[in-house]
Tab-separated table of C-alpha atoms in Angstrom:
chain	number	residue	atom	x	y	z
B	1	MET	CA	-46.127	58.139	-7.009
B	2	GLU	CA	-47.439	59.187	-3.598
B	3	LYS	CA	-46.381	57.082	-0.615
B	4	VAL	CA	-49.086	55.500	1.522
B	5	VAL	CA	-48.189	55.723	5.219
B	6	ILE	CA	-50.314	54.351	8.078
B	7	VAL	CA	-49.536	55.315	11.684
B	8	THR	CA	-51.275	53.594	14.584
B	9	GLY	CA	-51.781	55.656	17.733
B	10	ALA	CA	-51.389	58.852	15.710
B	11	ASN	CA	-53.668	61.245	17.599
B	12	SER	CA	-51.126	62.421	20.199
B	13	GLY	CA	-47.583	62.135	21.515
B	14	ILE	CA	-44.895	60.522	19.380
B	15	GLY	CA	-47.402	59.344	16.762
B	16	LEU	CA	-48.723	62.843	16.094
B	17	ALA	CA	-45.214	64.340	16.149
B	18	LEU	CA	-44.150	61.749	13.579
B	19	CYS	CA	-47.087	62.648	11.311
B	20	GLU	CA	-46.123	66.324	11.513
B	21	ARG	CA	-42.538	65.532	10.581
B	22	LEU	CA	-43.530	63.217	7.716
B	23	LEU	CA	-45.800	65.831	6.149
B	24	THR	CA	-43.031	68.413	6.463
B	25	GLU	CA	-40.683	65.999	4.706
B	26	ASP	CA	-43.078	64.960	1.916
B	27	THR	CA	-46.182	67.014	1.156
B	28	GLN	CA	-47.359	64.395	-1.362
B	29	LEU	CA	-47.860	61.669	1.249
B	30	ARG	CA	-51.160	59.913	1.651
B	31	LEU	CA	-51.151	59.704	5.426
B	32	CYS	CA	-53.599	57.598	7.434
B	33	LEU	CA	-54.133	58.198	11.158
B	34	ALA	CA	-55.232	54.854	12.644
B	35	CYS	CA	-56.708	55.606	16.068
B	36	ARG	CA	-59.086	54.183	18.631
B	37	ASN	CA	-60.701	57.510	19.601
B	38	MET	CA	-62.089	59.125	16.461
B	39	GLN	CA	-62.841	62.446	18.160
B	40	ARG	CA	-59.179	62.842	19.071
B	41	ALA	CA	-58.170	61.577	15.643
B	42	GLU	CA	-60.298	64.247	13.966
B	43	ALA	CA	-58.708	66.909	16.171
B	44	ALA	CA	-55.248	65.635	15.214
B	45	ARG	CA	-56.189	65.668	11.527
B	46	SER	CA	-57.439	69.242	11.790
B	47	ALA	CA	-54.205	70.327	13.469
B	48	LEU	CA	-52.114	68.678	10.738
B	49	LEU	CA	-54.175	70.249	7.959
B	50	THR	CA	-53.839	73.664	9.597
B	51	SER	CA	-50.059	73.500	9.300
B	52	HIS	CA	-50.068	71.522	6.038
B	53	THR	CA	-52.868	72.914	3.906
B	54	GLY	CA	-53.766	70.605	1.067
B	55	ALA	CA	-52.192	67.516	2.645
B	56	HIS	CA	-53.966	64.213	2.120
B	57	VAL	CA	-54.786	62.911	5.621
B	58	ASP	CA	-57.204	60.004	6.114
B	59	LEU	CA	-58.704	58.626	9.308
B	60	LEU	CA	-59.127	54.987	10.247
B	61	GLN	CA	-60.885	53.666	13.322
B	62	LEU	CA	-58.643	51.041	14.861
B	63	ASP	CA	-58.399	49.598	18.342
B	64	VAL	CA	-55.383	47.277	18.189
B	65	GLY	CA	-56.498	45.812	21.509
B	66	SER	CA	-59.478	44.177	19.771
B	67	VAL	CA	-58.998	41.570	17.051
B	68	GLU	CA	-62.449	42.276	15.631
B	69	SER	CA	-61.580	45.980	15.328
B	70	VAL	CA	-58.286	45.064	13.627
B	71	LEU	CA	-60.089	42.866	11.095
B	72	ASP	CA	-62.678	45.564	10.382
B	73	ALA	CA	-59.957	48.217	9.966
B	74	ALA	CA	-57.924	45.967	7.665
B	75	LYS	CA	-60.980	45.516	5.473
B	76	VAL	CA	-61.294	49.309	5.144
B	77	VAL	CA	-57.585	49.667	4.349
B	78	LYS	CA	-57.774	47.034	1.597
B	79	SER	CA	-60.754	48.796	0.029
B	80	ARG	CA	-59.070	52.207	0.245
B	81	TYR	CA	-55.469	51.564	-0.869
B	82	ASN	CA	-53.808	49.283	-3.405
B	83	ARG	CA	-50.511	49.123	-1.507
B	84	ILE	CA	-48.796	50.278	1.721
B	85	ASP	CA	-45.342	51.824	1.777
B	86	PHE	CA	-44.936	52.358	5.529
B	87	LEU	CA	-46.854	50.894	8.449
B	88	TYR	CA	-45.790	52.537	11.715
B	89	LEU	CA	-46.778	50.278	14.621
B	90	ASN	CA	-46.823	52.962	17.284
B	91	ALA	CA	-49.952	52.446	19.411
B	92	GLY	CA	-49.357	51.125	22.914
B	93	ILE	CA	-50.552	51.181	26.508
B	94	MET	CA	-49.125	50.928	30.000
B	95	PRO	CA	-52.221	50.576	32.207
B	96	ASN	CA	-52.220	51.547	35.880
B	97	PRO	CA	-48.446	51.832	36.355
B	98	GLN	CA	-47.397	51.615	39.998
B	99	VAL	CA	-44.197	53.273	41.225
B	100	ASP	CA	-42.092	52.025	44.116
B	101	ILE	CA	-41.703	55.434	45.806
B	102	GLY	CA	-38.935	54.198	48.089
B	103	ALA	CA	-36.930	52.852	45.155
B	104	PHE	CA	-37.604	56.085	43.250
B	105	PHE	CA	-36.138	58.402	45.897
B	106	LYS	CA	-33.282	56.002	46.564
B	107	GLY	CA	-32.425	55.974	42.864
B	108	LEU	CA	-32.886	59.740	42.540
B	109	PHE	CA	-29.835	60.376	44.690
B	110	SER	CA	-27.672	57.542	43.395
B	111	ARG	CA	-25.324	56.887	40.474
B	112	ASN	CA	-28.148	54.892	38.881
B	113	VAL	CA	-30.423	57.928	38.429
B	114	ILE	CA	-29.974	58.215	34.651
B	115	ASN	CA	-30.586	54.517	34.032
B	116	MET	CA	-33.591	54.617	36.381
B	117	PHE	CA	-35.278	57.371	34.384
B	118	ALA	CA	-34.239	55.917	31.030
B	119	THR	CA	-35.480	52.350	31.619
B	120	ALA	CA	-37.616	52.437	34.809
B	121	GLU	CA	-35.883	49.179	35.696
B	122	GLY	CA	-36.891	48.029	39.150
B	123	LEU	CA	-39.217	51.003	39.495
B	124	LEU	CA	-42.488	50.219	37.707
B	125	THR	CA	-45.085	47.487	37.788
B	126	GLN	CA	-48.422	47.485	35.974
B	127	GLN	CA	-51.824	46.004	36.647
B	128	ASP	CA	-52.856	44.055	33.563
B	129	CYS	CA	-56.284	42.559	32.825
B	130	LEU	CA	-58.112	40.472	30.213
B	131	ASN	CA	-59.713	42.091	27.182
B	132	SER	CA	-62.853	41.060	25.294
B	133	ASP	CA	-60.881	38.435	23.346
B	134	GLY	CA	-59.697	36.785	26.568
B	135	LEU	CA	-56.142	38.044	26.053
B	136	GLN	CA	-53.923	40.053	28.377
B	137	GLU	CA	-54.670	43.665	27.508
B	138	VAL	CA	-51.080	44.941	27.264
B	139	PHE	CA	-49.959	42.005	25.125
B	140	ALA	CA	-53.011	42.376	22.879
B	141	THR	CA	-52.582	46.113	22.341
B	142	ASN	CA	-48.810	46.434	22.135
B	143	LEU	CA	-48.080	43.271	20.148
B	144	PHE	CA	-50.813	40.852	19.087
B	145	GLY	CA	-53.193	43.367	17.484
B	146	HIS	CA	-50.343	44.699	15.359
B	147	PHE	CA	-49.356	41.138	14.435
B	148	VAL	CA	-52.886	40.387	13.202
B	149	LEU	CA	-52.939	43.701	11.322
B	150	ILE	CA	-49.704	42.805	9.508
B	151	ARG	CA	-51.084	39.378	8.626
B	152	GLU	CA	-54.290	40.888	7.254
B	153	LEU	CA	-52.463	43.516	5.214
B	154	GLU	CA	-49.885	41.173	3.668
B	155	PRO	CA	-51.449	41.518	0.185
B	156	LEU	CA	-50.740	45.274	0.320
B	157	LEU	CA	-47.354	44.925	2.007
B	158	CYS	CA	-45.887	42.096	-0.063
B	159	GLN	CA	-46.143	42.870	-3.758
B	160	THR	CA	-43.818	41.961	-6.618
B	161	GLY	CA	-41.393	44.775	-7.351
B	162	HIS	CA	-42.522	46.805	-4.339
B	163	THR	CA	-40.762	47.400	-1.017
B	164	SER	CA	-42.781	47.987	2.163
B	165	ARG	CA	-41.659	48.925	5.656
B	166	LEU	CA	-42.815	48.100	9.172
B	167	VAL	CA	-41.538	50.342	11.962
B	168	TRP	CA	-42.198	49.397	15.594
B	169	THR	CA	-42.107	51.911	18.439
B	170	SER	CA	-40.322	49.925	21.139
B	171	SER	CA	-38.766	51.108	24.390
B	172	SER	CA	-35.578	51.098	26.444
B	173	ASN	CA	-37.806	49.264	28.926
B	174	ALA	CA	-37.862	46.240	26.577
B	175	ARG	CA	-35.828	43.744	28.595
B	176	ARG	CA	-35.147	40.089	27.976
B	177	SER	CA	-35.469	39.373	31.702
B	178	ALA	CA	-39.145	40.447	31.641
B	179	PHE	CA	-40.111	38.071	28.806
B	180	SER	CA	-40.745	34.326	28.863
B	181	ILE	CA	-41.341	32.293	25.702
B	182	ASP	CA	-43.488	29.992	27.849
B	183	ASP	CA	-45.694	32.908	28.944
B	184	ILE	CA	-45.818	35.224	25.923
B	185	GLN	CA	-48.851	37.110	27.293
B	186	HIS	CA	-47.059	37.702	30.600
B	187	ARG	CA	-49.978	36.333	32.616
B	188	LYS	CA	-47.736	35.420	35.531
B	189	GLY	CA	-45.508	38.491	35.675
B	190	THR	CA	-45.690	42.090	36.849
B	191	GLU	CA	-43.995	43.832	33.917
B	192	PRO	CA	-46.366	43.344	30.958
B	193	TYR	CA	-45.239	46.533	29.207
B	194	SER	CA	-41.574	45.551	29.267
B	195	SER	CA	-42.459	42.014	28.167
B	196	SER	CA	-44.628	43.203	25.273
B	197	LYS	CA	-41.969	45.598	24.007
B	198	TYR	CA	-39.271	42.924	24.105
B	199	ALA	CA	-41.668	40.613	22.256
B	200	SER	CA	-42.166	43.270	19.559
B	201	ASP	CA	-38.376	43.454	19.165
B	202	MET	CA	-38.322	39.667	18.721
B	203	LEU	CA	-41.211	39.721	16.270
B	204	SER	CA	-39.422	42.313	14.119
B	205	VAL	CA	-36.427	39.976	13.859
B	206	ALA	CA	-38.683	37.021	12.995
B	207	LEU	CA	-40.496	39.043	10.320
B	208	ASN	CA	-37.211	40.003	8.687
B	209	ARG	CA	-36.112	36.368	8.660
B	210	ARG	CA	-39.357	35.373	6.934
B	211	MET	CA	-40.421	38.345	4.829
B	212	ASN	CA	-37.395	40.217	3.458
B	213	GLY	CA	-37.480	38.011	0.380
B	214	GLN	CA	-41.029	39.234	-0.280
B	215	GLY	CA	-40.025	42.891	-0.085
B	216	LEU	CA	-41.182	43.516	3.491
B	217	PHE	CA	-38.632	44.959	5.938
B	218	SER	CA	-39.130	45.546	9.662
B	219	SER	CA	-37.293	47.978	11.952
B	220	VAL	CA	-37.463	48.796	15.666
B	221	VAL	CA	-37.137	52.222	17.245
B	222	CYS	CA	-36.548	53.436	20.801
B	223	PRO	CA	-37.794	57.030	21.227
B	224	GLY	CA	-35.819	57.628	24.415
B	225	LEU	CA	-37.397	59.160	27.512
B	226	VAL	CA	-40.295	61.210	26.158
B	227	MET	CA	-42.884	63.136	28.139
B	228	THR	CA	-46.231	61.924	26.754
B	229	ASN	CA	-49.649	61.152	28.248
B	230	LEU	CA	-48.360	57.647	28.986
B	231	THR	CA	-45.340	59.009	30.848
B	232	TYR	CA	-47.255	61.653	32.783
B	233	GLY	CA	-49.644	58.948	33.997
B	234	ILE	CA	-46.880	57.178	35.888
B	235	LEU	CA	-46.511	59.746	38.672
B	236	PRO	CA	-48.818	62.386	40.211
B	237	SER	CA	-48.532	65.834	38.632
B	238	SER	CA	-46.926	67.206	41.807
B	239	PHE	CA	-44.037	64.763	41.394
B	240	TRP	CA	-43.465	65.847	37.799
B	241	THR	CA	-43.442	69.484	38.905
B	242	LEU	CA	-40.755	68.557	41.419
B	243	ILE	CA	-38.488	66.473	39.197
B	244	MET	CA	-38.794	68.097	35.744
B	245	PRO	CA	-36.011	70.635	36.451
B	246	ILE	CA	-33.798	67.698	37.477
B	247	MET	CA	-34.643	65.852	34.251
B	248	TRP	CA	-33.745	68.839	32.082
B	249	LEU	CA	-30.474	69.095	34.002
B	250	ILE	CA	-29.744	65.394	33.503
B	251	ARG	CA	-30.424	65.821	29.780
B	252	ILE	CA	-27.200	67.816	29.504
B	253	PHE	CA	-25.262	64.689	30.446
B	254	THR	CA	-27.220	61.939	28.651
B	255	ASN	CA	-28.455	61.660	25.080
B	256	THR	CA	-31.368	59.313	25.850
B	257	PHE	CA	-33.482	62.076	27.451
B	258	THR	CA	-35.235	63.226	24.279
B	259	LEU	CA	-38.107	64.570	26.450
B	260	THR	CA	-40.333	66.028	23.685
B	261	PRO	CA	-42.444	63.959	21.242
B	262	TYR	CA	-40.784	65.779	18.330
B	263	ASN	CA	-37.334	64.663	19.504
B	264	GLY	CA	-38.613	61.178	20.321
B	265	ALA	CA	-39.850	60.761	16.736
B	266	GLU	CA	-36.343	61.379	15.365
B	267	ALA	CA	-35.492	57.739	14.586
B	268	LEU	CA	-38.994	57.076	13.214
B	269	HIS	CA	-38.525	59.969	10.804
B	270	TRP	CA	-34.915	58.999	10.007
B	271	LEU	CA	-35.995	55.496	8.966
B	272	PHE	CA	-38.470	57.037	6.522
B	273	LEU	CA	-35.490	58.409	4.593
B	274	GLN	CA	-33.375	55.219	4.515
B	275	LYS	CA	-33.191	52.373	2.014
B	276	PRO	CA	-34.260	49.194	3.853
B	277	GLU	CA	-31.456	47.118	2.339
B	278	SER	CA	-28.938	49.342	4.145
B	279	LEU	CA	-30.446	48.727	7.591
B	280	ASP	CA	-29.445	46.156	10.194
B	281	PRO	CA	-32.423	43.830	10.831
B	282	ARG	CA	-31.168	43.136	14.367
B	283	ALA	CA	-30.600	46.760	15.364
B	284	LYS	CA	-32.816	49.004	17.432
B	285	TYR	CA	-32.637	52.562	16.148
B	286	HIS	CA	-32.489	55.019	19.043
B	287	SER	CA	-33.711	58.614	18.992
B	288	LEU	CA	-31.059	60.649	20.792
B	289	THR	CA	-30.694	64.330	21.714
B	290	SER	CA	-27.382	65.941	22.610
B	291	GLY	CA	-26.965	68.319	25.530
B	292	LEU	CA	-27.068	71.180	23.003
B	293	GLY	CA	-30.401	69.969	21.639
B	294	THR	CA	-29.221	68.285	18.427
B	295	ASN	CA	-31.292	65.248	17.405
B	296	TYR	CA	-29.731	62.183	15.804
B	297	THR	CA	-30.261	58.438	15.351
B	298	GLU	CA	-27.969	55.647	16.489
B	299	PRO	CA	-28.329	51.875	15.897
B	300	ARG	CA	-27.681	49.508	18.790
B	301	GLN	CA	-27.733	45.725	18.627
B	302	MET	CA	-30.730	44.009	20.244
B	303	ASP	CA	-30.346	41.082	22.614
B	304	ILE	CA	-32.436	38.727	20.456
B	305	ASP	CA	-32.056	35.028	19.670
B	306	GLY	CA	-33.295	34.319	16.136
B	307	GLU	CA	-34.546	30.806	16.859
B	308	THR	CA	-36.541	31.992	19.872
B	309	ALA	CA	-37.973	34.783	17.716
B	310	ASP	CA	-39.166	32.135	15.238
B	311	VAL	CA	-40.801	30.197	18.084
B	312	LEU	CA	-42.630	33.365	19.143
B	313	PHE	CA	-43.868	33.857	15.586
B	314	SER	CA	-45.224	30.305	15.509
B	315	LYS	CA	-46.941	30.758	18.867
B	316	LEU	CA	-48.575	33.980	17.622
B	317	LEU	CA	-49.855	32.147	14.540
B	318	GLU	CA	-51.463	29.484	16.718
B	319	LEU	CA	-52.957	32.081	19.025
B	320	GLU	CA	-54.337	34.003	16.056
B	321	LYS	CA	-55.996	30.850	14.773
B	322	GLY	CA	-57.628	30.230	18.166
B	323	VAL	CA	-58.847	33.803	18.613
B	324	ARG	CA	-60.242	33.953	15.099
B	325	ARG	CA	-61.979	30.620	15.594
B	326	LYS	CA	-63.769	32.074	18.633
B	327	LEU	CA	-64.745	35.127	16.587
B	328	CYS	CA	-66.081	32.892	13.846
B	329	GLU	CA	-68.191	30.954	16.319
B	330	ARG	CA	-69.429	34.185	17.896
B	331	ASN	CA	-70.315	35.590	14.468
B	332	ALA	CA	-71.531	32.420	12.792
B	333	ASP	CA	-73.951	34.416	10.648
B	334	ASN	CA	-71.073	36.477	9.209
B	335	GLU	CA	-70.048	35.005	5.860
B	336	ALA	CA	-66.415	36.157	6.049
B	337	HIS	CA	-65.929	34.711	9.527
B	338	GLN	CA	-67.558	31.453	8.465
B	339	ARG	CA	-65.325	31.194	5.398
B	340	TYR	CA	-62.242	31.593	7.574
B	341	LEU	CA	-63.520	28.941	9.986
B	342	ASN	CA	-63.927	26.530	7.063
B	343	GLU	CA	-60.378	27.301	5.854
B	344	ILE	CA	-58.699	26.428	9.170
B	345	GLU	CA	-60.600	23.195	9.692
């Protein structure tokens, strides 16, 4: 039986590299590229079909930063497939990252240089804004949209006698210090990306606590330091030209500098081959590359409190109810929205 695999943010970077690796591993996959920009998604599909002639690659328009788009996409998925084997929650944004140039050059010539590049701790801030749903954009895209998608696709993910997998693309930048359970959208902070990634780590733990008994298993991955469009947007191109030789040199001494999307997708691909019952629900699976260029995966325990993770889950449920209520009121003539409004009354 062919596996059904959906990858969000699949048109470039780690997402596209993962799709390439999955098709190389299993030519019988039914692979769905869930992307916001359909022109780029079509280009990605064409590239995959060029190297994997005869592969079954579908497209799905999905902007995880918009709840309405998530609901529309979920409706298409439920009409197209009768189950989901893997849902890779890979899409994410880091809008308008600002670099402290002084801290950068100070760190560049210090003992902290490897950690600085690997985590960007103390180096980056981002300018967040509200989206059309009235939510913080980074929180909505990196976490909440995926949460709503999971909730909508539960009938395909949780089926008797069937095991399904969620795999989150997290980050080494996911730090407990950036997250507050009293401000889950990070409205008051300056590190929304770090906060959203730590929240996704927490949500994975909460999902395992709630859903393993229904055959749904969640895992978290850190791709390491990968050069993608998101990464290149942090610094001007002239800076990258200057420091790339240094980064390749540092890679000899640290395994977290995966650098290429193919290497960064290592743990995502590795999890595809594992039995979920053998995995640690509290581990983050790191993509690592040795100085000689060998890729491998290593689990590391996450700094997550289970009870706090459950509180986050409950807060997301309440937020979902509020956002969907607003959508129902905005689309009062839509029968499906109206039915949902009646159900939550």
